[in-house]
Every structure is written in structure tokens, then in C-alpha cells.
Coordinates of N, CA and C in Angstrom, one line a residue:
X1 N 39.5 -28.5 -8.0 CA 38.1 -28.6 -7.7 C 37.4 -28.8 -6.5
X2 N 36.6 -28.9 -6.6 CA 35.6 -28.9 -4.8 C 36.6 -29.8 -4.1
X3 N 37.0 -30.8 -4.1 CA 37.6 -31.7 -3.1 C 38.8 -31.1 -2.4
X4 N 39.6 -29.8 -3.6 CA 40.6 -29.1 -2.9 C 40.3 -27.7 -1.8
X5 N 39.1 -27.8 -1.9 CA 38.9 -26.0 -1.1 C 38.3 -26.6 -0.1
X6 N 37.9 -25.5 0.9 CA 37.4 -25.7 2.0 C 36.3 -24.4 2.2
X7 N 35.2 -24.2 3.1 CA 34.3 -23.1 3.0 C 35.0 -22.0 3.7
X8 N 35.4 -21.4 4.6 CA 36.0 -20.8 5.1 C 38.0 -21.2 5.5
X9 N 38.4 -19.9 5.6 CA 40.1 -20.3 6.3 C 40.0 -19.0 7.0
X10 N 40.5 -19.4 8.0 CA 40.8 -18.0 8.8 C 42.7 -18.3 9.2
X11 N 43.0 -16.9 9.4 CA 44.5 -17.5 9.7 C 44.7 -16.2 10.3
X12 N 45.7 -16.3 11.4 CA 45.9 -15.8 12.3 C 47.8 -16.0 12.6
X13 N 48.4 -14.7 13.2 CA 49.8 -15.0 13.4 C 50.4 -16.5 13.7
X14 N 49.5 -17.2 14.8 CA 50.1 -18.2 14.8 C 48.9 -19.1 15.0
X15 N 48.0 -19.2 14.2 CA 46.9 -20.3 13.9 C 46.4 -20.2 12.5
X16 N 45.9 -21.5 11.9 CA 45.1 -21.7 10.6 C 44.0 -22.4 11.1
X17 N 42.9 -21.9 10.8 CA 41.4 -22.4 11.0 C 40.5 -22.5 9.8
X18 N 40.8 -24.0 9.3 CA 39.7 -24.4 8.3 C 38.6 -24.8 8.5
X19 N 37.7 -24.1 7.6 CA 35.9 -24.7 8.5 C 35.3 -24.6 7.4
X20 N 35.2 -26.4 7.3 CA 33.8 -27.2 6.1 C 32.7 -27.5 6.8
X21 N 31.6 -27.0 5.9 CA 30.2 -27.5 6.1 C 30.3 -28.4 5.5
X22 N 28.9 -29.5 5.9 CA 28.7 -30.8 5.3 C 27.3 -30.9 5.7
X23 N 26.3 -30.8 4.2 CA 24.8 -31.0 4.6 C 24.8 -32.6 4.4
X24 N 24.0 -33.1 5.5 CA 23.5 -35.0 4.8 C 22.3 -34.6 4.9
X25 N 21.9 -35.7 3.4 CA 20.7 -35.4 2.6 C 20.1 -36.5 3.7
X26 N 18.8 -36.8 4.0 CA 18.1 -38.0 4.0 C 18.2 -38.7 2.5
X27 N 18.4 -40.0 3.4 CA 18.2 -41.0 2.2 C 17.2 -41.8 2.5
X28 N 17.0 -42.8 1.7 CA 15.6 -44.0 1.5 C 15.7 -44.8 2.9
X29 N 17.4 -44.9 3.1 CA 18.0 -46.1 4.3 C 17.4 -45.4 5.2
X30 N 17.9 -44.1 5.5 CA 17.8 -43.3 6.8 C 16.3 -42.8 6.9
X31 N 15.5 -42.8 6.0 CA 14.3 -42.3 6.6 C 13.4 -43.4 7.2
X32 N 14.0 -44.7 6.6 CA 12.8 -46.0 7.0 C 13.5 -46.6 8.0
X33 N 15.0 -46.7 8.4 CA 15.5 -46.9 9.7 C 16.6 -46.1 9.9
X34 N 15.7 -45.3 10.8 CA 16.3 -44.2 11.1 C 17.4 -44.4 12.7
X35 N 17.9 -45.5 12.7 CA 18.6 -46.4 13.3 C 19.7 -45.1 13.9
X36 N 20.4 -45.2 15.1 CA 21.7 -45.0 15.9 C 23.2 -45.0 14.9
X37 N 23.0 -46.4 14.5 CA 24.1 -46.6 13.5 C 24.2 -46.5 12.3
X38 N 23.0 -46.8 11.7 CA 22.6 -46.1 10.4 C 23.1 -44.4 10.2
X39 N 22.2 -43.8 11.0 CA 22.9 -42.0 11.0 C 23.9 -41.9 11.1
X40 N 25.0 -42.7 12.4 CA 26.3 -42.5 12.4 C 27.0 -42.8 11.0
X41 N 26.8 -43.7 10.5 CA 27.5 -44.0 9.2 C 27.1 -42.9 8.2
X42 N 26.2 -42.8 8.4 CA 25.9 -41.4 7.2 C 26.9 -40.2 7.4
X43 N 26.7 -39.6 8.5 CA 27.5 -38.3 9.4 C 28.9 -39.0 9.2
X44 N 29.4 -39.9 9.7 CA 31.0 -40.6 9.4 C 31.5 -40.3 7.9
X45 N 30.6 -40.7 7.0 CA 31.2 -40.4 5.5 C 31.3 -39.2 5.5
X46 N 30.2 -38.3 5.4 CA 30.4 -36.9 5.3 C 31.8 -36.3 5.9
X47 N 31.7 -36.6 7.1 CA 32.7 -35.8 8.5 C 34.4 -36.2 7.6
X48 N 34.7 -37.5 7.8 CA 35.3 -37.9 6.4 C 36.0 -37.4 5.2
X49 N 34.8 -36.9 4.4 CA 35.7 -36.2 3.5 C 35.7 -34.8 3.6
X50 N 35.1 -34.2 4.5 CA 35.2 -32.9 5.1 C 37.0 -32.6 5.9
X51 N 37.3 -33.6 6.3 CA 38.4 -33.8 6.8 C 39.4 -34.1 6.1
X52 N 39.1 -34.7 4.7 CA 40.2 -35.1 3.8 C 40.6 -33.5 2.7
X53 N 39.2 -32.9 2.6 CA 39.3 -31.9 2.3 C 40.2 -30.7 2.8
X54 N 40.0 -30.4 4.0 CA 40.7 -29.6 5.4 C 42.2 -30.0 5.5
X55 N 42.7 -31.3 5.1 CA 44.0 -31.9 5.3 C 44.7 -31.1 4.8
X56 N 44.2 -31.6 2.9 CA 44.7 -31.3 1.5 C 45.2 -29.6 1.5
X57 N 44.0 -28.8 1.8 CA 44.2 -27.4 1.9 C 45.5 -27.1 3.3
X58 N 45.4 -27.5 4.2 CA 46.5 -27.0 5.3 C 47.4 -27.3 4.6
X59 N 47.9 -28.8 4.3 CA 49.3 -28.9 3.6 C 49.5 -28.2 2.2
X60 N 48.9 -27.7 1.7 CA 48.9 -26.9 0.2 C 49.1 -25.7 0.8
X61 N 48.0 -24.7 1.9 CA 48.1 -23.3 2.2 C 49.7 -23.7 3.3
X62 N 50.3 -24.3 4.3 CA 51.6 -24.4 4.7 C 52.5 -24.7 4.2
X63 N 52.3 -25.4 3.0 CA 53.5 -25.9 2.1 C 55.0 -25.9 3.0
X64 N 54.3 -27.5 3.5 CA 55.7 -27.9 4.6 C 55.9 -27.4 6.0
X65 N 55.4 -26.0 5.9 CA 56.1 -25.0 6.9 C 55.2 -25.7 8.3
X66 N 55.7 -25.9 9.6 CA 54.8 -25.9 10.5 C 54.5 -24.7 11.8
X67 N 55.0 -23.6 10.9 CA 54.9 -22.2 11.6 C 53.6 -22.2 12.5
X68 N 52.6 -22.1 12.1 CA 51.2 -22.4 12.7 C 50.8 -23.5 12.9
X69 N 50.0 -23.5 14.1 CA 49.0 -24.9 14.8 C 47.6 -24.2 13.8
X70 N 47.0 -25.7 13.5 CA 45.9 -25.5 12.6 C 45.0 -26.6 13.1
X71 N 43.6 -26.0 12.7 CA 42.6 -26.4 13.6 C 41.5 -26.5 12.3
X72 N 40.8 -27.7 12.1 CA 40.0 -27.9 11.3 C 38.4 -28.4 12.2
X73 N 37.1 -27.6 11.7 CA 36.1 -27.8 12.2 C 35.1 -28.2 11.4
X74 N 34.7 -29.2 11.4 CA 33.4 -29.6 10.5 C 32.2 -29.6 10.9
X75 N 31.3 -28.3 10.1 CA 29.9 -28.6 10.8 C 29.3 -29.2 9.8
X76 N 27.7 -30.2 10.2 CA 27.0 -30.7 9.8 C 26.0 -30.3 9.7
X77 N 24.6 -30.6 8.8 CA 23.7 -29.5 9.4 C 22.3 -31.2 7.7
X78 N 21.3 -30.9 8.7 CA 20.8 -32.1 7.5 C 20.0 -31.5 6.6
X79 N 20.2 -31.8 5.3 CA 19.2 -31.3 4.2 C 18.1 -32.1 4.2
X80 N 16.6 -31.6 3.8 CA 15.6 -32.3 3.2 C 16.0 -32.3 1.4
X81 N 15.4 -33.7 1.2 CA 15.7 -33.4 -0.4 C 14.9 -32.5 -1.3
X82 N 13.9 -31.8 -0.6 CA 13.1 -30.8 -1.4 C 13.8 -29.9 -1.4
X83 N 14.5 -29.6 -0.4 CA 15.7 -28.1 0.1 C 16.7 -27.9 -0.6
X84 N 17.2 -29.3 -1.6 CA 18.5 -29.4 -1.7 C 18.7 -28.3 -3.0
X85 N 19.8 -27.8 -3.1 CA 19.8 -27.2 -4.5 C 20.2 -27.7 -5.6

């Protein structure tokens, strides 16, 4: 499923770079009370999901071998409800 893949996977001889992008859709709560705490909470949820996905792919890809150094890059962006697919 989608939870077991990342958007991009780049491999070199020594490194594995996993890139996952996460859209942050504005909710009623964030539109009405866009405080730092509320916005931070929304971003944390998506970033944690992205990290979990990348970690899963990393473990499956390396299959228990630690021959490469892995890096995870999470890219977040704001999605307007009217623009969401």
C-alpha cells in the first residue's frame, strides 16, 4: 500500500536517500486558530507519518544489511482545500 513506499529513492554506492513529500491541508481548526502550537501539531503528525514510511522502506530495501548510510528527507507543503486532488 501507500504506507510502504516513498516518493523518491536515490541510491549511490555508499548512501540511500529516501524522499517523502507530505501535503498539509488546512483544517477548520487551523484556519480559525492558526497558533504556533496548533500548526506545529498538524505538521508533526504528517512528518511522523513520513518518517514511518521511509523507515519501513529503508528496512525493506537494506534487508538487514548496514552497508549504506541512509538519509530521510521529508518535504512538507501547504495544500488549499480547493486545490486538493
